Amino acid sequence: MTVVVTLLRFCAAVMALVVFTTSVGFAEISQESRSYYQEWLKTSDRAEDVIDAGRASESAFEVLRRDLVEFRQDFHEARTRNNDRIVTLKAQLAALGPEPETGDDSADIATLRASLKQKLLDLEVPQIISEEAYNHANGLISEIDKIIRARREAKLLQRGPSPLNPEHWPQALKDLKEATSGLWNELTLQASTHTTRERVLNRLPPILGLLVLSLWLIFRSKLWAQKLGDYLRGYGGSGTGVWSFVVSLVQMALPFVGVVLLTQAISLTGALSVRGSLILDSVPFWALTLLGFHWLSDRLLTNQLENDLIPIQEGRRSRTRVMIESLAIVLVLQDALGQLLQFQNISDATRAVLFFPLVLLSALILLGLHRNGLRQRAQDDGATAIVANANRLIRFLRGASYLLAYLAPLVGALGYMNAAEAIIYPIVLTLALMASLLVIQRFLGDLYGWLSGKGVAARESLTAVLAGFVLASVALPILALIWGARIADLTEIWSKFLDGFTIGDVQISPTNFMLFAVIFAAGYMLTRLIQSSLRNSLLPKTRIDPGGQNAIVAGVGYIGIFLASLIAITWAGFDLSSIAIVAGALSVGIGFGLQTIVSNFVSGIILLVERPISKGDWIEVNGLMGYVRDISVRSTRIETFDRSDIIVPNSDLITGTVTNYTRGNTVGRVIVPVGVAYGTDPRKVEKILQEIATGHPMVLNNPAPSVVFQGFGADSLDFEIRAILRDVNWVLSVRSDMNYEISQRFTAEGIEIPFAQRDVWLRNPEALGGRGSSVSEVDTQSPLMQPDADDLGAVAEQDPDSGENT
């Protein structure tokens, strides 16, 4: 069945090539293009054969996959090549209109139509072939990835001999002894040859120079780093921890460079065999591991960095340092043992016996760190938590890591040594990576605190949190590699991420989003710049009122943002027709669920266009009175007289009743009611009120203020002052001033301002439950309850026994 599928694919590719060459013509296809496509056919056929056989090694699969990825990338670029020209040709054909069924086109139009069709075919056929080849390459790559993952899973779950079986121990020790003695014999034999001695003598000066320099860097690096720190502290930042971090990096880097130089000196001697050279190449990596864990323990202990990942308890710092650096030694021993045994034909039982002690030792160290953390938690639970701002994710990772540390030796003891090693060593590296991120985040916080002048407080700032988020994002690929992911897997994920995803006919990718964001940001900034120029430079020089200026500025802002969005969407490559379809589908939901918001939005546009109210107007709506301070697209902000801001939806201003006291101008009328006692001369009152109204500076003389005799009230003669003010915003102050003046003038003229008086008749005095004297006492307690003389007489003539009137 597989052979048949392969033949069908080959035939389809050949037919595509034939169509391509016949439609475009061999004269228009370069020899390079034809040979490249033939090379692709050979590579794809070879890949299918290898996949069907399934016997190639993992490294061979990786090499084949790399070749396929290169082809796929080329075909991916060819799929979208000449898209603009294709769109132009289709638009030209559409401009010619549909081709008549009877073929009645004029000769010129028929010739033009045929030419455009041929050009379109010449551009579309290569895209079709590239699309087919891209999908073919993508499928082959997926099959290779599946095979590699299946092999790794099978190897991970493969069960071998148990390392706890004593029968395997003698042979394991014998194999280890043979590997060690074999390496030693190779080194001594290679070093004792005449060629080696002659090479050493010829290269003695550079060898000695590298040796001296390497030893100097290894043993004098700490002193040099301290001097460098003293020099750097002269530039400031002392006590922030910034320069101590830099010094610690120098203390780690200089010995590492010394180890690299030492390995180069040994390599120049030529005294190493093939196995010895491979081991020597691993020495810098081992040195970096030891120095890195030593640096990590030093930073955790020196800075007293409290964390839930590797808790450091007072009085156990030395023990914690030993545990952390012991993990590095175990990692180095594990890799060195693997390098030593790679040329030795050992059994699975020997390998399990030799590597199991390292797995067990790593688990014991991790569990020791875990118990140290539990003791600290038990000690601190009575007072406060371990760390007030501890990260829950870090605590979860720590708990999961130590749980797996329990599991790894048990899995290895049952014979699943590959699984045990795949668990325990990634745990160690994960904890080391997370601890390093905490140290680096602390350094970035200290650096920001020094530069900003915030000091230690910057460690808890938003900048430090964002720095931690960025570090965690960068660490994700490293974590994936630690836990067994291939670099090819990460590049595949990154490639798919860059390709984006398709919604209908719209291709959305990070590149599109970046282009959209940049263009929209540029348009938005240009819009704000134009608004600022209009508001501050151009509009103040015109005769447009402030409300109109605000409407123009707001309208320019909305139009600018709309155009920026439209241009950004178009230039980013999004198909507006597809977006229109999606918008049409969403309009139903908007009509039902967001109708209030849409209503306010439309009302805001109407307010800006018709301008029934403007910024600065004094209005009254829904019983609320105040000044319009801002008109946005959804609501209007009104400032009341008590300096409170009220947000009014724009739809209320359009559909409701709004009183605008300052529409067009600020001239308005003030009405001041006045009451005088009966018996006062009305003409005298009118003259006084007229003088008061005319004398106020805010009252206009044309039209002149007037005094109106309203009528005869229940308690007073009612008058009103009606005057037109220059600025109606001062109506309360003007009314208050006039009332003060009226009170002063009436007092001087002896005019009484009455208060309300009422006569109270007691028709059933017995209902009060007391005698006449008591009734009189109750009545006289309030001015409103004062009886007149007839009432008092009537009460006095009551019979004291019966209570009846006599």
CSV table of C-alpha atoms in Angstrom, one decimal, residues 61-434:
chain,number,residue,atom,x,y,z
A,61,PHE,CA,16.5,11.3,10.4
A,62,GLU,CA,17.5,14.7,11.7
A,63,VAL,CA,19.8,15.3,8.7
A,64,LEU,CA,17.0,14.4,6.3
A,65,ARG,CA,14.6,16.5,8.2
A,66,ARG,CA,16.9,19.5,8.0
A,67,ASP,CA,17.0,19.1,4.2
A,68,LEU,CA,13.2,18.9,4.0
A,69,VAL,CA,12.9,22.0,6.1
A,70,GLU,CA,15.0,24.0,3.7
A,71,PHE,CA,12.9,22.9,0.8
A,72,ARG,CA,9.7,23.7,2.7
A,73,GLN,CA,10.9,27.2,3.5
A,74,ASP,CA,11.7,27.8,-0.2
A,75,PHE,CA,8.3,26.6,-1.3
A,76,HIS,CA,6.6,28.6,1.5
A,77,GLU,CA,8.1,31.8,0.1
A,78,ALA,CA,7.2,30.8,-3.5
A,79,ARG,CA,3.5,30.3,-2.5
A,80,THR,CA,3.0,34.0,-2.0
A,81,ARG,CA,5.4,35.3,-4.6
A,82,ASN,CA,3.8,37.6,-7.3
A,83,ASN,CA,0.6,37.9,-5.3
A,84,ASP,CA,0.4,41.6,-6.1
A,85,ARG,CA,0.8,41.0,-9.8
A,86,ILE,CA,-1.9,38.3,-9.7
A,87,VAL,CA,-4.3,40.6,-8.0
A,88,THR,CA,-3.6,43.3,-10.6
A,89,LEU,CA,-4.2,40.8,-13.5
A,90,LYS,CA,-7.5,39.7,-11.9
A,91,ALA,CA,-8.6,43.3,-11.6
A,92,GLN,CA,-7.7,43.9,-15.2
A,93,LEU,CA,-9.8,40.9,-16.3
A,94,ALA,CA,-12.7,42.0,-14.1
A,95,ALA,CA,-12.5,45.4,-15.8
A,96,LEU,CA,-13.0,43.8,-19.2
A,97,GLY,CA,-16.2,42.3,-17.9
A,98,PRO,CA,-17.5,38.7,-18.4
A,99,GLU,CA,-16.5,36.9,-21.5
A,100,PRO,CA,-19.5,36.7,-23.9
A,101,GLU,CA,-20.7,33.2,-24.5
A,102,THR,CA,-21.0,33.8,-28.3
A,103,GLY,CA,-17.5,35.1,-28.6
A,104,ASP,CA,-18.6,38.5,-30.0
A,105,ASP,CA,-15.7,40.3,-28.3
A,106,SER,CA,-13.9,42.8,-30.5
A,107,ALA,CA,-10.5,41.7,-31.8
A,108,ASP,CA,-8.6,44.1,-29.6
A,109,ILE,CA,-10.5,43.1,-26.4
A,110,ALA,CA,-10.2,39.4,-27.3
A,111,THR,CA,-6.5,39.7,-27.8
A,112,LEU,CA,-6.1,41.6,-24.5
A,113,ARG,CA,-8.2,39.1,-22.6
A,114,ALA,CA,-6.1,36.2,-23.9
A,115,SER,CA,-2.9,37.9,-23.1
A,116,LEU,CA,-4.0,38.7,-19.5
A,117,LYS,CA,-5.2,35.1,-19.0
A,118,GLN,CA,-1.9,33.7,-20.2
A,119,LYS,CA,0.0,36.0,-17.9
A,120,LEU,CA,-2.3,35.0,-15.0
A,121,LEU,CA,-1.7,31.3,-15.8
A,122,ASP,CA,2.0,31.9,-15.9
A,123,LEU,CA,2.0,33.3,-12.4
A,124,GLU,CA,-0.6,30.9,-10.8
A,125,VAL,CA,0.9,27.6,-12.0
A,126,PRO,CA,4.2,28.0,-10.1
A,127,GLN,CA,2.2,28.9,-7.0
A,128,ILE,CA,0.1,25.8,-7.3
A,129,ILE,CA,3.2,23.6,-7.7
A,130,SER,CA,4.8,25.3,-4.7
A,131,GLU,CA,1.7,24.8,-2.6
A,132,GLU,CA,1.7,21.1,-3.5
A,133,ALA,CA,5.4,20.8,-2.7
A,134,TYR,CA,5.0,22.7,0.5
A,135,ASN,CA,2.3,20.4,1.8
A,136,HIS,CA,4.3,17.3,0.7
A,137,ALA,CA,7.4,18.5,2.6
A,138,ASN,CA,5.3,19.4,5.6
A,139,GLY,CA,3.8,16.0,5.7
A,140,LEU,CA,7.2,14.2,5.4
A,141,ILE,CA,8.5,16.4,8.2
A,142,SER,CA,5.6,15.4,10.4
A,143,GLU,CA,6.1,11.7,9.7
A,144,ILE,CA,9.8,12.0,10.7
A,145,ASP,CA,8.9,13.8,13.9
A,146,LYS,CA,6.4,11.1,14.8
A,147,ILE,CA,9.0,8.4,14.2
A,148,ILE,CA,11.6,10.2,16.4
A,149,ARG,CA,9.1,10.8,19.2
A,150,ALA,CA,7.9,7.2,19.1
A,151,ARG,CA,11.5,5.9,19.4
A,152,ARG,CA,12.2,8.2,22.3
A,153,GLU,CA,9.0,7.2,24.1
A,154,ALA,CA,9.9,3.5,23.6
A,155,LYS,CA,13.4,4.1,24.9
A,156,LEU,CA,12.1,6.0,27.9
A,157,LEU,CA,9.7,3.2,28.8
A,158,GLN,CA,12.1,0.4,28.1
A,159,ARG,CA,12.7,-1.8,31.1
A,160,GLY,CA,16.1,-3.4,31.8
A,161,PRO,CA,17.8,-5.3,34.5
A,162,SER,CA,17.4,-4.0,38.1
A,163,PRO,CA,20.5,-2.3,39.5
A,164,LEU,CA,19.7,-3.8,42.9
A,165,ASN,CA,20.4,-7.3,41.7
A,166,PRO,CA,23.8,-8.3,43.2
A,167,GLU,CA,24.4,-10.7,40.3
A,168,HIS,CA,25.2,-7.7,38.0
A,169,TRP,CA,27.6,-5.9,40.4
A,170,PRO,CA,30.8,-7.9,39.7
A,171,GLN,CA,30.5,-7.5,35.9
A,172,ALA,CA,29.7,-3.8,36.3
A,173,LEU,CA,32.8,-3.2,38.4
A,174,LYS,CA,34.9,-5.2,35.9
A,175,ASP,CA,33.6,-3.2,32.9
A,176,LEU,CA,34.3,0.1,34.8
A,177,LYS,CA,37.9,-1.1,35.6
A,178,GLU,CA,38.5,-2.1,32.0
A,179,ALA,CA,37.2,1.2,30.6
A,180,THR,CA,39.4,3.2,33.1
A,181,SER,CA,42.5,1.1,32.4
A,182,GLY,CA,41.9,1.2,28.7
A,183,LEU,CA,41.8,5.0,28.8
A,184,TRP,CA,45.0,5.1,30.9
A,185,ASN,CA,46.8,2.8,28.6
A,186,GLU,CA,45.9,4.9,25.6
A,187,LEU,CA,47.1,8.0,27.3
A,188,THR,CA,50.4,6.6,28.5
A,189,LEU,CA,51.1,4.9,25.1
A,190,GLN,CA,50.3,8.1,23.2
A,191,ALA,CA,52.4,10.2,25.6
A,192,SER,CA,55.5,7.9,25.4
A,193,THR,CA,55.8,8.0,21.6
A,194,HIS,CA,58.7,9.9,20.0
A,195,THR,CA,56.2,11.9,17.9
A,196,THR,CA,54.5,13.3,21.0
A,197,ARG,CA,57.8,14.3,22.6
A,198,GLU,CA,58.9,16.0,19.5
A,199,ARG,CA,55.6,17.9,19.2
A,200,VAL,CA,55.8,19.0,22.8
A,201,LEU,CA,59.3,20.4,22.3
A,202,ASN,CA,58.4,22.2,19.2
A,203,ARG,CA,55.3,23.8,20.8
A,204,LEU,CA,56.8,24.3,24.2
A,205,PRO,CA,56.6,28.1,24.3
A,206,PRO,CA,52.9,28.4,23.5
A,207,ILE,CA,52.1,25.5,25.7
A,208,LEU,CA,53.9,27.0,28.7
A,209,GLY,CA,52.4,30.4,28.0
A,210,LEU,CA,48.8,29.0,27.9
A,211,LEU,CA,49.6,26.9,31.0
A,212,VAL,CA,50.9,29.9,33.1
A,213,LEU,CA,48.0,32.2,31.9
A,214,SER,CA,45.4,29.6,32.7
A,215,LEU,CA,46.7,28.9,36.2
A,216,TRP,CA,46.9,32.6,36.8
A,217,LEU,CA,43.3,33.1,35.8
A,218,ILE,CA,42.2,30.1,37.9
A,219,PHE,CA,43.9,31.0,41.1
A,220,ARG,CA,44.1,34.8,41.0
A,221,SER,CA,40.6,35.5,39.6
A,222,LYS,CA,39.0,36.3,42.9
A,223,LEU,CA,41.6,39.0,43.7
A,224,TRP,CA,41.2,40.6,40.3
A,225,ALA,CA,37.4,40.6,40.6
A,226,GLN,CA,37.5,42.2,44.0
A,227,LYS,CA,39.8,45.0,42.7
A,228,LEU,CA,37.5,45.5,39.8
A,229,GLY,CA,34.5,45.8,42.2
A,230,ASP,CA,36.3,48.4,44.2
A,231,TYR,CA,37.0,50.4,41.1
A,232,LEU,CA,33.4,50.2,39.8
A,233,ARG,CA,32.0,51.2,43.2
A,234,GLY,CA,33.6,54.6,42.6
A,235,TYR,CA,31.0,55.3,40.0
A,236,GLY,CA,28.2,55.0,42.6
A,237,GLY,CA,25.6,52.4,43.4
A,238,SER,CA,27.4,51.2,46.5
A,239,GLY,CA,25.2,49.1,48.8
A,240,THR,CA,22.7,48.3,46.0
A,241,GLY,CA,24.1,44.8,45.2
A,242,VAL,CA,24.7,45.8,41.5
A,243,TRP,CA,28.5,45.7,41.6
A,244,SER,CA,28.6,42.6,43.8
A,245,PHE,CA,26.6,40.8,41.1
A,246,VAL,CA,29.0,42.0,38.4
A,247,VAL,CA,32.0,40.9,40.6
A,248,SER,CA,30.5,37.4,41.1
A,249,LEU,CA,30.1,37.0,37.3
A,250,VAL,CA,33.7,38.0,36.8
A,251,GLN,CA,34.8,35.5,39.5
A,252,MET,CA,33.0,32.8,37.5
A,253,ALA,CA,34.1,33.9,34.0
A,254,LEU,CA,37.8,34.2,34.7
A,255,PRO,CA,38.4,30.7,36.0
A,256,PHE,CA,36.3,29.3,33.1
A,257,VAL,CA,38.5,31.1,30.6
A,258,GLY,CA,41.5,29.7,32.5
A,259,VAL,CA,40.1,26.1,32.1
A,260,VAL,CA,39.5,26.7,28.4
A,261,LEU,CA,43.1,27.8,28.0
A,262,LEU,CA,44.3,24.9,30.0
A,263,THR,CA,42.5,22.4,27.7
A,264,GLN,CA,44.0,24.2,24.7
A,265,ALA,CA,47.5,23.8,26.2
A,266,ILE,CA,46.9,20.1,26.8
A,267,SER,CA,45.5,19.7,23.3
A,268,LEU,CA,48.6,21.3,21.8
A,269,THR,CA,50.8,18.6,23.3
A,270,GLY,CA,49.1,15.9,21.2
A,271,ALA,CA,49.4,13.5,24.0
A,272,LEU,CA,45.8,12.5,24.0
A,273,SER,CA,44.2,9.6,22.2
A,274,VAL,CA,40.8,9.8,20.4
A,275,ARG,CA,39.0,8.9,23.6
A,276,GLY,CA,41.1,11.3,25.7
A,277,SER,CA,40.4,14.1,23.2
A,278,LEU,CA,36.7,13.6,23.4
A,279,ILE,CA,36.8,13.7,27.2
A,280,LEU,CA,39.0,16.8,27.1
A,281,ASP,CA,36.5,18.6,24.9
A,282,SER,CA,33.9,18.0,27.7
A,283,VAL,CA,36.2,19.5,30.4
A,284,PRO,CA,35.1,23.2,29.8
A,285,PHE,CA,31.4,22.1,30.1
A,286,TRP,CA,32.2,20.4,33.4
A,287,ALA,CA,34.0,23.4,34.7
A,288,LEU,CA,31.1,25.7,33.7
A,289,THR,CA,28.7,23.4,35.6
A,290,LEU,CA,30.8,23.5,38.7
A,291,LEU,CA,31.4,27.2,38.6
A,292,GLY,CA,27.8,27.9,37.7
A,293,PHE,CA,26.5,26.0,40.8
A,294,HIS,CA,29.1,27.6,43.0
A,295,TRP,CA,28.1,31.1,41.7
A,296,LEU,CA,24.4,30.2,42.3
A,297,SER,CA,25.0,29.1,45.9
A,298,ASP,CA,27.1,32.2,46.5
A,299,ARG,CA,24.4,34.5,45.3
A,300,LEU,CA,21.7,32.8,47.2
A,301,LEU,CA,23.7,32.9,50.4
A,302,THR,CA,25.4,36.3,50.0
A,303,ASN,CA,22.2,38.2,49.1
A,304,GLN,CA,20.2,36.1,51.6
A,305,LEU,CA,17.6,35.7,48.8
A,306,GLU,CA,14.5,34.3,50.5
A,307,ASN,CA,12.6,32.1,48.1
A,308,ASP,CA,10.4,29.0,48.2
A,309,LEU,CA,12.5,27.2,45.5
A,310,ILE,CA,15.6,26.6,47.5
A,311,PRO,CA,14.9,27.7,51.1
A,312,ILE,CA,17.9,28.8,53.1
A,313,GLN,CA,17.5,28.4,56.9
A,314,GLU,CA,19.6,30.3,59.4
A,315,GLY,CA,22.3,28.1,60.7
A,316,ARG,CA,22.2,25.7,57.7
A,317,ARG,CA,23.7,28.0,55.1
A,318,SER,CA,27.0,25.9,54.9
A,319,ARG,CA,25.0,22.7,54.5
A,320,THR,CA,22.8,24.3,51.8
A,321,ARG,CA,26.0,25.4,49.9
A,322,VAL,CA,27.4,21.9,50.1
A,323,MET,CA,24.1,20.4,48.8
A,324,ILE,CA,23.9,22.8,45.9
A,325,GLU,CA,27.5,22.3,44.8
A,326,SER,CA,27.2,18.5,45.3
A,327,LEU,CA,24.4,18.5,42.7
A,328,ALA,CA,27.0,20.0,40.2
A,329,ILE,CA,29.5,17.3,41.1
A,330,VAL,CA,26.8,14.6,40.4
A,331,LEU,CA,26.0,16.1,37.0
A,332,VAL,CA,29.7,16.2,36.1
A,333,LEU,CA,30.2,12.6,37.2
A,334,GLN,CA,27.2,11.4,35.3
A,335,ASP,CA,28.5,13.0,32.0
A,336,ALA,CA,32.1,11.9,32.6
A,337,LEU,CA,30.9,8.3,33.2
A,338,GLY,CA,28.9,8.4,30.0
A,339,GLN,CA,32.0,9.8,28.1
A,340,LEU,CA,34.2,7.0,29.6
A,341,LEU,CA,31.8,4.2,28.7
A,342,GLN,CA,30.8,5.4,25.2
A,343,PHE,CA,33.6,3.4,23.5
A,344,GLN,CA,33.1,0.4,25.8
A,345,ASN,CA,30.7,-2.3,24.8
A,346,ILE,CA,28.8,-2.7,28.1
A,347,SER,CA,25.5,-4.4,28.8
A,348,ASP,CA,22.3,-2.8,30.0
A,349,ALA,CA,22.8,-4.4,33.4
A,350,THR,CA,26.3,-2.8,33.8
A,351,ARG,CA,25.0,0.6,32.8
A,352,ALA,CA,22.1,0.4,35.3
A,353,VAL,CA,24.5,-0.6,38.1
A,354,LEU,CA,27.0,2.2,37.4
A,355,PHE,CA,24.5,5.0,36.9
A,356,PHE,CA,22.0,4.1,39.6
A,357,PRO,CA,24.2,5.4,42.5
A,358,LEU,CA,24.3,8.8,40.9
A,359,VAL,CA,20.5,8.9,40.5
A,360,LEU,CA,20.1,7.9,44.1
A,361,LEU,CA,22.6,10.4,45.3
A,362,SER,CA,20.9,13.2,43.4
A,363,ALA,CA,17.5,12.2,44.9
A,364,LEU,CA,19.0,12.2,48.4
A,365,ILE,CA,20.4,15.7,48.0
A,366,LEU,CA,17.2,17.1,46.6
A,367,LEU,CA,15.2,15.5,49.4
A,368,GLY,CA,17.7,17.0,51.9
A,369,LEU,CA,17.0,20.4,50.5
A,370,HIS,CA,13.3,19.7,50.7
A,371,ARG,CA,13.5,18.7,54.4
A,372,ASN,CA,15.5,21.8,55.1
A,373,GLY,CA,12.6,23.8,53.6
A,374,LEU,CA,10.0,21.9,55.7
A,375,ARG,CA,11.9,22.6,58.9
A,376,GLN,CA,12.0,26.3,58.0
A,377,ARG,CA,8.3,26.3,57.3
A,378,ALA,CA,7.5,24.6,60.6
A,379,GLN,CA,9.8,27.1,62.4
A,380,ASP,CA,8.2,30.1,60.8
A,381,ASP,CA,4.6,29.1,60.7
A,382,GLY,CA,4.1,30.4,64.2
A,383,ALA,CA,5.0,33.9,63.2
A,384,THR,CA,4.8,34.7,59.6
A,385,ALA,CA,5.0,32.9,56.2
A,386,ILE,CA,8.3,31.9,54.7
A,387,VAL,CA,8.2,34.8,52.2
A,388,ALA,CA,5.4,37.2,52.2
A,389,ASN,CA,5.4,37.7,48.4
A,390,ALA,CA,6.3,34.1,47.5
A,391,ASN,CA,5.3,33.0,44.0
A,392,ARG,CA,2.7,30.2,44.0
A,393,LEU,CA,4.0,28.9,40.7
A,394,ILE,CA,7.5,28.5,42.1
A,395,ARG,CA,6.1,26.7,45.2
A,396,PHE,CA,4.2,24.4,42.9
A,397,LEU,CA,7.3,23.6,40.8
A,398,ARG,CA,9.3,23.0,43.9
A,399,GLY,CA,6.7,20.6,45.3
A,400,ALA,CA,6.4,18.8,42.0
A,401,SER,CA,10.2,18.5,41.6
A,402,TYR,CA,10.7,17.0,45.0
A,403,LEU,CA,7.8,14.6,44.5
A,404,LEU,CA,9.5,13.4,41.3
A,405,ALA,CA,12.8,13.1,43.3
A,406,TYR,CA,11.0,10.5,45.5
A,407,LEU,CA,9.8,8.7,42.4
A,408,ALA,CA,13.1,8.6,40.3
A,409,PRO,CA,15.1,6.1,42.5
A,410,LEU,CA,12.0,3.8,42.7
A,411,VAL,CA,11.6,3.8,39.0
A,412,GLY,CA,15.3,3.1,38.5
A,413,ALA,CA,15.3,0.3,41.0
A,414,LEU,CA,12.5,-1.4,39.0
A,415,GLY,CA,14.7,-1.4,35.9
A,416,TYR,CA,13.5,1.8,34.2
A,417,MET,CA,16.9,3.5,34.3
A,418,ASN,CA,16.2,5.7,31.2
A,419,ALA,CA,13.1,7.0,32.8
A,420,ALA,CA,14.8,7.6,36.1
A,421,GLU,CA,17.6,9.6,34.5
A,422,ALA,CA,15.1,11.5,32.4
A,423,ILE,CA,13.4,12.5,35.6
A,424,ILE,CA,16.1,13.3,38.1
A,425,TYR,CA,18.6,15.3,36.1
A,426,PRO,CA,16.0,17.6,34.5
A,427,ILE,CA,14.8,18.3,38.0
A,428,VAL,CA,18.2,19.4,39.1
A,429,LEU,CA,18.6,21.6,36.0
A,430,THR,CA,15.1,23.1,36.4
A,431,LEU,CA,15.7,24.1,40.0
A,432,ALA,CA,19.1,25.6,39.0
A,433,LEU,CA,17.5,27.5,36.2
A,434,MET,CA,14.6,28.9,38.3
